[in-house]
Structure formats: structure tokens, C-alpha cells
Amino acid sequence: MSEDIKFLDIAYEEALKAYEKDEVPIGAVIVKDGEIIGKGHNQRIEKNNALYHAEIVAIEEACRNTGSWRLDGCTLYVTVEPCVMCAGAIMQSRIKKVVFGALDQKGGAVVSKYRLFDDGKLPFKVDYSLINYEKASIILKDFFLNKRRVSRER
Amino acid sequence: MSEDIKFLDIAYEEALKAYEKDEVPIGAVIVKDGEIIGKGHNQRIEKNNALYHAEIVAIEEACRNTGSWRLDGCTLYVTVEPCVMCAGAIMQSRIKKVVFGALDQKGGAVVSKYRLFDDGKLPFKVDYSLINYEKASIILKDFFLNKRRVSRER
């Protein structure tokens, strides 16, 4: 558990980087045998590409670092529940486990809107664990609150 | 309809490129106002990255070419029904319509295993059309048949 918090803290540092760039503040980190092999934060606007969610950026880095498309035995820590695209990318990459720090009730694909990892429809097996990591949802709420305030002031 | 076949033919040419590289032969092309703005074929092994499905490669190219993460008004043509990851990427990129040439009964996320584009669970609206484009499934069957034969001969 303290191991989980340690890596969620690092994912949260990534989320802070996104926040500073005015991107939706979500961060992710991929761990193999206790070592970080990939990190990422949401860069959709920076990269002009909707695919660059935190999880995708972290998977790309981990594949580059390991030289393999298979991330067997890896755990992905992400501040918020993955969306459909990212849950699909996690399965395609053969990541073993996902730990996330908050639900995404509008678009989460692990437990909220879909249960892609355990509905038995696909041949991929991904374990997951939801940990109540309050900072992950607080920073998101703060981000969208600021967005609305700025758009009202305009 | 003949427009659809024209662009599926170009997606099929992409699938042939994947076949020649010993990658699962799937190809995709993205069209805006009648012009091709992105093409791609499956490059999972070549790029050492499970994310590089044909649709993802095509979306990346289209975003680079347009300088925007939003692919509003675009149609994506792909030889085979998209998987969960690619269907998610299509929604994230705001692609308007997907035309595909064959079902993927084991992993398709548009009509086969999930109905991500029209089950009403997410706030994205993507139209789709399945066209019976036989070459798309023939090349896939041929690919996997050869794979099995090679693995028996070893």
C-alpha cells in the first residue's frame, strides 16, 4: 500500500506538470520490478494530438526504454481512472496491473462507464486497484473550476 | 458508395505494406473534404510499440498535417473494425465517421464485442458504416494461415 502511494505521488507530480501547462491535470507512471520505466502527463494541447493522454505518453516511454511492445509484468499508476482509449492501450501493451487514485464517473472504462478489464469480453487480463488518493480529484476539480471562472470573466 | 470503395482501396494498400513487413495487415486512411490527410498501417513490431495500430498512425499523421488535435468533419476508413483502443482514439479525436471493410468478431469495439459508438454511455457521437470489402478479411486470413504454417514447420 505505501508502495502504491509512493508511485501515485510520482504520478501526481506528473499531473502537476500538466496543470502548469494548462492541460487537464492527469499523470501516470509505469513500474517494473520496483523501477520506473516510463512517466507521462496529459499533453493533448501541447502535442496537438488527442492521443497524448498521460497513460499513452507513459506507455510510449516505457516501450522506448525497454525496446519492446510488451510491457509484461508492469504496473501502471495513474491519478485518475483510464478512459476507453487508455484502457485499450493498457490491454494492447499487456500491462499486468493498473492502480488509479480517483474515479472518472463520466468516462472511466475500468469501473465507471465500462468494466473493460473484467467483463470477460476480451482475452486480456488486467488487474486493477482503486486507491482513494484525494489530491488526484482535488487538482482536477480545481482545474475545471478555474477554467469556468476564466471563461465567465472573458 | 464508390467513394467509400475508393478510400477502402487506399486503406487496403496500407494493409499490404503491413503484410510485407510481417505485421498484422490492417490499413487506414483519414479523409477531410475529399482529401486524404492521414494514412497508416499496423507497425506494432516495427515501432516496438503496441499502440501503433493503423488507425493510431493515421490519426497521428492527420493531427500533424492539420496542426490540431480535433479532426472534426473527418472520416476514417479502415480495412477492419477498430479495437477498443482505436475506437477510443477515434472518439477522443472527434472523428465524425468510421467506414470499415470487415468485422473483427474477436475484438471489434463498434459492433462485435462492444458498441462504443452508439451505446449512449459516452458523450461522443461517431457515425459508422460496415461495407463488405472482402479483400480486407482475405488478407488477414491469409496472414494468420501463413503464421500457423510457419510455426508448424519450425
Coordinates of C-alpha atoms in Angstrom, one line a residue:
Chain A
M1 CA 0.0 0.0 0.0
S2 CA 2.7 2.5 0.9
E3 CA 4.4 1.4 -2.3
D4 CA 1.2 2.3 -4.2
I5 CA 1.2 5.8 -2.5
K6 CA 4.8 6.3 -3.4
F7 CA 4.2 5.8 -7.1
L8 CA 0.9 7.7 -7.1
D9 CA 2.8 10.6 -5.6
I10 CA 5.1 10.5 -8.6
A11 CA 2.1 10.2 -11.0
Y12 CA 0.7 13.3 -9.1
E13 CA 3.9 15.2 -9.8
E14 CA 3.3 14.5 -13.5
A15 CA -0.3 15.8 -13.1
L16 CA 1.2 19.0 -11.7
K17 CA 3.3 19.4 -14.8
A18 CA 0.1 19.2 -16.9
Y19 CA -1.6 21.7 -14.7
E20 CA 1.2 24.2 -15.2
K21 CA 0.8 23.9 -18.9
D22 CA -3.0 24.4 -18.7
E23 CA -3.6 20.8 -19.7
V24 CA -6.2 18.6 -17.9
P25 CA -4.0 17.6 -14.9
I26 CA -3.6 13.8 -15.1
G27 CA -0.3 11.9 -14.6
A28 CA 0.9 8.4 -14.9
V29 CA 4.0 6.2 -14.2
I30 CA 4.9 2.7 -15.2
V31 CA 6.8 0.5 -12.8
K32 CA 8.6 -2.8 -13.5
D33 CA 10.4 -4.7 -10.6
G34 CA 10.2 -1.6 -8.5
E35 CA 11.8 0.6 -11.1
I36 CA 10.1 3.4 -13.0
I37 CA 10.4 2.7 -16.8
G38 CA 8.0 5.4 -18.1
K39 CA 6.3 8.6 -16.9
G40 CA 3.8 10.9 -18.6
H41 CA 1.3 13.7 -18.2
N42 CA -1.5 14.8 -20.4
Q43 CA -0.1 16.8 -23.4
R44 CA -3.1 16.9 -25.7
I45 CA -2.8 20.6 -26.5
E46 CA 1.0 20.8 -26.3
K47 CA 1.3 18.0 -28.8
N48 CA -1.8 19.0 -30.9
N49 CA -2.9 15.4 -30.6
A50 CA -5.8 14.0 -28.6
L51 CA -4.0 10.7 -28.2
Y52 CA -1.4 12.1 -25.8
H53 CA -3.1 11.2 -22.5
A54 CA -0.8 10.6 -19.5
E55 CA -1.1 6.8 -19.9
I56 CA -0.2 6.8 -23.6
V57 CA 2.8 9.1 -23.1
A58 CA 4.0 6.8 -20.2
I59 CA 3.5 3.6 -22.4
E60 CA 5.4 5.2 -25.3
E61 CA 8.3 6.0 -23.0
A62 CA 8.3 2.5 -21.4
C63 CA 8.3 0.8 -24.8
R64 CA 11.2 3.1 -25.9
N65 CA 13.1 2.3 -22.7
T66 CA 12.6 -1.5 -22.8
G67 CA 12.7 -1.8 -26.6
S68 CA 9.6 -4.0 -26.6
W69 CA 5.9 -3.6 -27.3
R70 CA 5.1 -6.0 -24.5
L71 CA 5.1 -4.5 -21.0
D72 CA 4.6 -7.8 -19.3
G73 CA 4.8 -7.7 -15.5
C74 CA 4.4 -3.9 -15.4
T75 CA 2.1 -1.9 -13.2
L76 CA 0.7 1.5 -14.4
Y77 CA -0.1 4.1 -11.8
V78 CA -2.4 6.8 -12.9
T79 CA -4.0 9.6 -10.9
V80 CA -7.5 9.1 -12.5
E81 CA -9.4 6.1 -13.9
P82 CA -8.4 5.4 -17.5
C83 CA -10.7 6.3 -20.4
V84 CA -11.7 3.7 -23.1
M85 CA -8.7 4.6 -25.3
C86 CA -6.2 4.3 -22.5
A87 CA -7.8 1.1 -21.1
G88 CA -7.5 -0.3 -24.6
A89 CA -3.8 0.8 -24.9
I90 CA -3.1 -0.8 -21.5
M91 CA -4.6 -4.1 -22.7
Q92 CA -2.7 -4.0 -26.0
S93 CA 0.6 -3.4 -24.2
R94 CA 0.0 -6.4 -21.9
I95 CA 0.4 -4.3 -18.7
K96 CA -0.4 -6.5 -15.8
K97 CA -2.0 -4.1 -13.3
V98 CA -3.4 -0.6 -13.1
V99 CA -3.6 1.4 -9.8
F100 CA -5.6 4.6 -10.0
G101 CA -6.3 7.3 -7.5
A102 CA -9.8 8.5 -8.3
L103 CA -12.9 7.5 -10.3
D104 CA -13.8 9.2 -13.6
Q105 CA -17.6 8.8 -13.4
K106 CA -18.2 10.5 -16.8
G107 CA -15.7 8.4 -18.9
G108 CA -13.9 5.8 -16.8
A109 CA -13.6 2.5 -18.5
V110 CA -12.4 0.3 -15.6
V111 CA -15.4 0.5 -13.3
S112 CA -17.4 3.7 -14.0
K113 CA -18.8 3.5 -17.6
Y114 CA -17.3 0.2 -18.7
R115 CA -15.6 -2.7 -17.0
L116 CA -13.2 -3.4 -19.8
F117 CA -10.7 -5.2 -17.6
D118 CA -13.0 -7.7 -16.1
D119 CA -16.2 -8.0 -18.1
G120 CA -14.8 -11.2 -19.7
K121 CA -15.4 -10.0 -23.3
L122 CA -11.8 -9.7 -24.4
P123 CA -8.9 -12.1 -23.9
F124 CA -6.7 -9.7 -21.9
K125 CA -6.4 -9.9 -18.1
V126 CA -5.5 -6.7 -16.3
D127 CA -5.7 -6.5 -12.5
Y128 CA -6.7 -3.1 -11.0
S129 CA -7.0 -1.4 -7.8
L130 CA -8.7 1.9 -6.9
I131 CA -7.0 3.8 -4.1
N132 CA -8.5 6.8 -2.5
Y133 CA -5.9 9.4 -3.4
E134 CA -7.7 12.6 -2.7
K135 CA -5.2 15.0 -4.3
A136 CA -5.9 13.4 -7.7
S137 CA -9.5 14.6 -7.8
I138 CA -8.9 17.9 -5.9
I139 CA -6.5 19.1 -8.6
L140 CA -8.9 18.2 -11.4
K141 CA -11.8 20.0 -9.7
D142 CA -9.6 23.0 -9.1
F143 CA -8.5 23.0 -12.8
F144 CA -12.1 22.9 -14.2
L145 CA -13.3 25.5 -11.6
N146 CA -10.6 27.9 -12.8
K147 CA -11.5 27.1 -16.4
R148 CA -15.1 28.1 -15.8
R149 CA -14.1 31.2 -13.9
V150 CA -11.8 32.4 -16.7
S151 CA -14.5 31.8 -19.3
R152 CA -17.0 33.8 -17.2
E153 CA -14.6 36.7 -16.9
R154 CA -14.0 36.8 -20.6
Chain B
M1 CA -20.6 4.2 -52.0
S2 CA -18.0 4.2 -54.9
E3 CA -16.2 7.0 -52.8
D4 CA -16.1 4.6 -49.9
I5 CA -14.6 1.8 -52.0
K6 CA -12.0 4.3 -53.4
F7 CA -10.8 5.1 -49.9
L8 CA -11.0 1.5 -48.7
D9 CA -8.8 0.6 -51.7
I10 CA -6.2 3.1 -50.4
A11 CA -6.5 1.7 -46.9
Y12 CA -6.0 -1.7 -48.3
E13 CA -2.8 -0.6 -50.0
E14 CA -1.7 0.4 -46.5
A15 CA -2.6 -3.1 -45.2
L16 CA -0.4 -4.6 -47.9
K17 CA 2.5 -2.6 -46.6
A18 CA 2.0 -4.1 -43.2
Y19 CA 1.7 -7.6 -44.7
E20 CA 5.1 -7.1 -46.4
K21 CA 6.6 -6.2 -43.1
D22 CA 5.1 -9.3 -41.4
E23 CA 2.8 -7.1 -39.4
V24 CA -0.9 -7.9 -39.0
P25 CA -2.2 -6.5 -42.3
I26 CA -4.6 -3.7 -41.4
G27 CA -4.6 -0.2 -43.0
A28 CA -6.4 3.1 -42.5
V29 CA -6.8 6.5 -44.2
I30 CA -8.4 9.7 -42.9
V31 CA -10.3 11.9 -45.3
K32 CA -11.4 15.5 -44.9
D33 CA -13.4 17.3 -47.7
G34 CA -12.5 14.6 -50.1
E35 CA -8.7 14.9 -49.4
I36 CA -6.5 12.4 -47.6
I37 CA -4.9 14.0 -44.6
G38 CA -3.5 10.9 -42.9
K39 CA -2.6 7.3 -43.7
G40 CA -1.3 4.4 -41.7
H41 CA -0.7 0.7 -41.4
N42 CA -0.1 -1.5 -38.4
Q43 CA 3.5 -1.1 -37.2
R44 CA 3.4 -2.7 -33.8
I45 CA 6.6 -4.7 -34.3
E46 CA 8.5 -2.2 -36.4
K47 CA 7.9 0.5 -33.8
N48 CA 8.2 -1.8 -30.8
N49 CA 5.0 -0.3 -29.5
A50 CA 1.6 -1.9 -29.2
L51 CA -0.1 1.4 -29.7
Y52 CA 0.9 1.7 -33.4
H53 CA -2.3 0.2 -34.9
A54 CA -3.2 1.5 -38.4
E55 CA -5.8 3.9 -37.0
I56 CA -3.4 5.4 -34.5
V57 CA -0.7 6.0 -37.1
A58 CA -3.3 7.7 -39.4
I59 CA -4.6 9.9 -36.6
E60 CA -1.1 11.0 -35.7
E61 CA -0.4 11.9 -39.3
A62 CA -3.7 13.8 -39.7
C63 CA -3.0 15.8 -36.5
R64 CA 0.5 16.7 -37.6
N65 CA -0.8 17.7 -41.1
T66 CA -3.7 19.8 -39.7
G67 CA -1.9 21.1 -36.6
S68 CA -4.9 20.3 -34.5
W69 CA -6.0 17.6 -32.0
R70 CA -9.5 18.0 -33.3
L71 CA -10.3 16.0 -36.5
D72 CA -13.8 17.5 -36.8
G73 CA -15.6 16.5 -40.0
C74 CA -13.2 13.8 -40.9
T75 CA -14.0 10.2 -42.0
L76 CA -11.6 7.4 -41.1
Y77 CA -11.6 4.4 -43.5
V78 CA -10.1 1.2 -42.0
T79 CA -9.9 -2.3 -43.5
V80 CA -11.1 -3.9 -40.3
E81 CA -13.4 -3.0 -37.4
P82 CA -11.5 -0.9 -34.8
C83 CA -10.5 -2.4 -31.4
V84 CA -11.3 -0.7 -28.1
M85 CA -8.1 1.4 -28.1
C86 CA -8.7 2.7 -31.6
A87 CA -12.4 3.3 -31.1
G88 CA -11.4 5.3 -28.0
A89 CA -8.8 7.2 -30.0
I90 CA -11.4 7.9 -32.8
M91 CA -13.7 9.4 -30.2
Q92 CA -11.0 11.4 -28.5
S93 CA -10.0 12.9 -31.8
R94 CA -13.6 13.9 -32.6
I95 CA -13.6 12.0 -35.9
K96 CA -17.1 12.2 -37.4
K97 CA -17.4 8.9 -39.2
V98 CA -15.8 5.5 -39.5
V99 CA -16.1 3.2 -42.5
F100 CA -14.7 -0.3 -42.1
G101 CA -14.4 -3.2 -44.5
A102 CA -14.7 -6.3 -42.3
L103 CA -15.9 -7.3 -38.8
D104 CA -13.4 -8.3 -36.1
Q105 CA -15.6 -10.7 -34.1
K106 CA -12.9 -11.4 -31.5
G107 CA -12.1 -7.8 -30.6
G108 CA -14.2 -5.3 -32.6
A109 CA -15.5 -2.4 -30.5
V110 CA -18.0 -0.9 -32.9
V111 CA -20.5 -3.7 -33.3
S112 CA -18.8 -7.0 -32.4
K113 CA -17.7 -7.0 -28.8
Y114 CA -18.8 -3.5 -27.8
R115 CA -20.9 -0.8 -29.4
L116 CA -18.8 2.1 -28.2
F117 CA -20.1 4.5 -30.8
D118 CA -23.8 4.1 -30.2
D119 CA -24.4 2.5 -26.8
G120 CA -25.1 6.0 -25.4
K121 CA -22.7 5.7 -22.5
L122 CA -20.2 8.4 -23.6
P123 CA -20.8 11.9 -24.9
F124 CA -19.1 11.3 -28.3
K125 CA -21.1 10.8 -31.4
V126 CA -19.4 8.8 -34.2
D127 CA -21.3 7.5 -37.2
Y128 CA -20.2 4.3 -38.8
S129 CA -20.7 2.1 -41.7
L130 CA -19.7 -1.5 -42.4
I131 CA -19.0 -2.2 -46.0
N132 CA -18.4 -5.8 -47.2
Y133 CA -14.9 -5.3 -48.6
E134 CA -13.8 -8.9 -49.0
K135 CA -10.1 -8.3 -49.6
A136 CA -9.8 -6.9 -46.1
S137 CA -10.6 -10.2 -44.4
I138 CA -9.0 -12.4 -47.1
I139 CA -5.6 -10.8 -46.5
L140 CA -6.0 -11.3 -42.7
K141 CA -6.9 -14.9 -43.0
D142 CA -4.0 -15.5 -45.4
F143 CA -1.6 -13.8 -42.9
F144 CA -2.6 -15.9 -40.0
L145 CA -2.7 -19.1 -42.0
N146 CA 0.9 -18.5 -43.1
K147 CA 1.9 -17.7 -39.5
R148 CA 0.4 -21.0 -38.3
R149 CA 2.1 -22.9 -41.2
V150 CA 5.5 -21.3 -40.4
S151 CA 5.2 -22.1 -36.7
R152 CA 4.3 -25.8 -37.6
E153 CA 7.3 -26.0 -39.9
R154 CA 9.7 -24.8 -37.2

